């Protein structure tokens, strides 16, 4: 028996670099993120590099495991999309972040899994300093006991790691 929890694999804006770009590899501006935690009720925050950027959504999944390890999830059509796009000029992002119904997520993408992890953790530490008005040293100490790391995906040309900070774990 499969329990279905649909999600969009591709959520992204146009990168700042000129040219034609594939949506397959995830990167700083989104793309094929393939994060199963981004579900209904989530907000995904993407860095916008230029005015009038384009937004892309697609690659519907009925079910997928962390890592999407065999290069495919259970792909499915999605006939109805209910999203709201808002430009948040108060946010200065370099990588995607998400607020889900259960907590915060930061992402890192790179050819090297260690580098992807460093990117996700660095952004999580920055987020924690903002959320809790604490120093980076304090955020680092708290992250060791409050932040979970997961492999987002390994199949789309680069590796992805996401750091999760569940709501209520820091008070």
CSV table of C-alpha atoms in Angstrom, one decimal:
chain,number,residue,atom,x,y,z
A,1,UNK,CA,0.0,0.0,0.0
A,2,UNK,CA,1.3,3.5,-0.9
A,3,UNK,CA,0.3,6.6,1.0
A,4,UNK,CA,0.2,9.5,-1.4
A,5,UNK,CA,1.4,12.9,-0.5
A,6,UNK,CA,1.7,15.0,-3.7
A,7,UNK,CA,4.3,17.6,-4.2
A,8,UNK,CA,5.9,19.6,-7.0
A,9,UNK,CA,9.4,18.7,-7.9
A,10,UNK,CA,10.2,21.9,-9.8
A,11,UNK,CA,9.7,25.3,-8.2
A,12,UNK,CA,12.0,28.0,-9.3
A,13,UNK,CA,12.7,31.4,-10.8
A,14,UNK,CA,15.0,32.3,-13.7
A,15,UNK,CA,18.7,32.5,-12.8
A,16,UNK,CA,20.7,35.7,-13.2
A,17,UNK,CA,23.0,34.2,-15.8
A,18,UNK,CA,22.1,34.8,-19.4
A,19,UNK,CA,21.1,31.9,-21.7
A,20,UNK,CA,18.9,28.9,-21.8
A,21,UNK,CA,18.8,26.9,-18.5
A,22,UNK,CA,17.4,23.5,-17.7
A,23,UNK,CA,15.0,23.1,-14.8
A,24,UNK,CA,16.5,19.7,-14.0
A,25,UNK,CA,19.3,20.6,-11.6
A,26,UNK,CA,18.4,22.5,-8.5
A,27,UNK,CA,20.4,25.6,-7.7
A,28,UNK,CA,20.4,28.9,-5.8
A,29,UNK,CA,17.2,30.0,-7.6
A,30,UNK,CA,15.2,26.8,-7.2
A,31,UNK,CA,14.6,24.3,-10.0
A,32,UNK,CA,14.1,20.6,-9.5
A,33,UNK,CA,14.4,20.8,-5.7
A,34,UNK,CA,12.4,17.5,-5.1
A,35,UNK,CA,11.8,18.2,-1.4
A,36,UNK,CA,8.9,16.1,-0.1
A,37,UNK,CA,8.5,18.4,2.9
A,38,UNK,CA,7.3,21.3,0.7
A,39,UNK,CA,3.6,20.4,0.9
A,40,UNK,CA,0.3,22.1,0.9
A,41,UNK,CA,0.5,25.0,3.4
A,42,UNK,CA,4.2,25.6,2.8
A,43,UNK,CA,5.9,28.8,1.7
A,44,UNK,CA,9.0,28.6,-0.5
A,45,UNK,CA,11.2,31.7,-0.6
A,46,UNK,CA,13.4,32.1,-3.6
A,47,UNK,CA,16.1,34.7,-4.3
A,48,UNK,CA,15.1,36.9,-7.2
A,49,UNK,CA,18.0,38.1,-9.2
A,50,UNK,CA,16.2,40.6,-11.5
A,51,UNK,CA,12.9,42.4,-11.9
A,52,UNK,CA,10.2,40.6,-13.9
A,53,UNK,CA,11.8,37.3,-13.3
A,54,UNK,CA,10.0,34.2,-14.5
A,55,UNK,CA,8.6,31.5,-12.2
A,56,UNK,CA,8.4,27.8,-13.2
A,57,UNK,CA,6.4,25.0,-11.5
A,58,UNK,CA,6.0,21.4,-12.7
A,59,UNK,CA,7.1,17.8,-12.2
A,60,UNK,CA,4.2,16.6,-10.2
A,61,UNK,CA,5.0,13.7,-7.8
A,62,UNK,CA,2.4,11.5,-6.1
A,63,UNK,CA,5.1,10.0,-3.8
A,64,UNK,CA,8.9,10.2,-3.4
A,65,UNK,CA,11.5,9.3,-0.9
A,66,UNK,CA,14.2,11.6,0.4
A,67,UNK,CA,17.0,11.6,-2.2
A,68,UNK,CA,14.8,10.4,-5.1
A,69,UNK,CA,17.6,7.8,-5.5
A,70,UNK,CA,16.7,6.0,-8.7
A,71,UNK,CA,16.1,9.1,-10.8
A,72,UNK,CA,12.3,8.9,-10.6
A,73,UNK,CA,9.5,9.3,-8.2
A,74,UNK,CA,5.9,8.3,-8.8
A,75,UNK,CA,5.2,11.0,-11.4
A,76,UNK,CA,1.7,12.2,-11.8
A,77,UNK,CA,-0.3,14.9,-13.5
A,78,UNK,CA,-1.6,17.7,-11.4
A,79,UNK,CA,-4.7,19.4,-12.9
A,80,UNK,CA,-5.1,22.1,-10.3
A,81,UNK,CA,-2.5,24.4,-8.9
A,82,UNK,CA,-3.3,26.8,-6.1
A,83,UNK,CA,-0.3,29.0,-5.4
A,84,UNK,CA,0.2,32.7,-4.5
A,85,UNK,CA,3.2,34.5,-5.7
A,86,UNK,CA,4.4,37.4,-3.6
A,87,UNK,CA,7.6,39.5,-3.9
A,88,UNK,CA,9.2,40.0,-0.5
A,89,UNK,CA,11.5,42.9,-0.7
A,90,UNK,CA,12.3,42.6,3.0
A,91,UNK,CA,14.1,39.2,2.5
A,92,UNK,CA,17.7,39.0,1.2
A,93,UNK,CA,18.3,35.4,0.2
A,94,UNK,CA,21.1,33.6,-1.6
A,95,UNK,CA,19.5,30.2,-1.5
A,96,UNK,CA,15.9,28.9,-1.2
A,97,UNK,CA,14.2,28.6,2.2
A,98,UNK,CA,10.9,27.1,3.1
A,99,UNK,CA,8.4,27.5,5.9
A,100,UNK,CA,6.4,24.4,6.1
A,101,UNK,CA,3.5,23.5,8.5
A,102,UNK,CA,6.0,21.9,10.8
A,103,UNK,CA,9.1,24.1,10.6
A,104,UNK,CA,11.8,25.9,8.6
A,105,UNK,CA,14.0,24.4,5.9
A,106,UNK,CA,17.2,25.7,4.3
A,107,UNK,CA,18.8,24.2,1.2
A,108,UNK,CA,22.2,23.6,-0.3
A,109,UNK,CA,23.0,22.3,-3.8
A,110,UNK,CA,26.4,21.5,-5.2
A,111,UNK,CA,28.3,18.7,-7.1
A,112,UNK,CA,29.9,17.9,-3.8
A,113,UNK,CA,27.6,16.6,-1.0
A,114,UNK,CA,29.8,18.1,1.7
A,115,UNK,CA,29.6,21.6,0.0
A,116,UNK,CA,25.8,21.2,-0.3
A,117,UNK,CA,25.7,20.4,3.4
A,118,UNK,CA,27.8,23.5,4.3
A,119,UNK,CA,25.5,25.7,2.2
A,120,UNK,CA,22.3,24.4,3.9
A,121,UNK,CA,23.8,24.7,7.4
A,122,UNK,CA,25.3,28.1,6.9
A,123,UNK,CA,21.9,29.4,5.8
A,124,UNK,CA,20.2,27.7,8.7
A,125,UNK,CA,22.6,29.3,11.1
A,126,UNK,CA,21.8,32.7,9.6
A,127,UNK,CA,18.1,32.0,9.8
A,128,UNK,CA,18.4,31.0,13.5
A,129,UNK,CA,20.3,34.2,14.3
A,130,UNK,CA,17.4,36.2,12.7
A,131,UNK,CA,14.6,34.2,14.3
A,132,UNK,CA,16.0,34.1,17.8
A,133,UNK,CA,18.2,37.2,18.0
A,134,UNK,CA,21.2,35.0,19.0
A,135,UNK,CA,24.8,35.0,17.9
A,136,UNK,CA,26.2,32.7,15.3
A,137,UNK,CA,28.1,30.8,18.0
A,138,UNK,CA,24.9,30.3,19.9
A,139,UNK,CA,23.1,29.2,16.7
A,140,UNK,CA,25.9,26.7,16.0
A,141,UNK,CA,25.6,25.2,19.5
A,142,UNK,CA,21.8,25.0,19.3
A,143,UNK,CA,21.9,23.5,15.7
A,144,UNK,CA,23.8,20.5,17.0
A,145,UNK,CA,20.8,19.4,19.0
A,146,UNK,CA,17.9,20.9,17.1
A,147,UNK,CA,18.6,20.8,13.3
A,148,UNK,CA,18.2,17.7,11.2
A,149,UNK,CA,20.0,17.2,7.9
A,150,UNK,CA,18.5,15.2,5.0
A,151,UNK,CA,19.5,14.4,1.5
A,152,UNK,CA,17.1,16.3,-0.7
A,153,UNK,CA,18.1,14.6,-3.9
A,154,UNK,CA,21.0,13.1,-5.7
A,155,UNK,CA,19.7,12.5,-9.2
A,156,UNK,CA,19.5,15.8,-11.1
A,157,UNK,CA,23.1,16.7,-11.8
A,158,UNK,CA,23.9,18.1,-8.4
A,159,UNK,CA,23.5,16.9,-4.8
A,160,UNK,CA,20.9,18.5,-2.5
A,161,UNK,CA,20.8,18.7,1.2
A,162,UNK,CA,18.2,20.3,3.4
A,163,UNK,CA,18.4,21.4,7.0
A,164,UNK,CA,15.2,21.2,9.1
A,165,UNK,CA,14.4,23.2,12.2
A,166,UNK,CA,11.1,22.0,13.6
A,167,UNK,CA,8.7,24.5,15.2
A,168,UNK,CA,8.8,24.6,19.0
A,169,UNK,CA,12.2,22.8,19.4
A,170,UNK,CA,13.7,26.2,20.5
A,171,UNK,CA,11.8,28.3,22.9
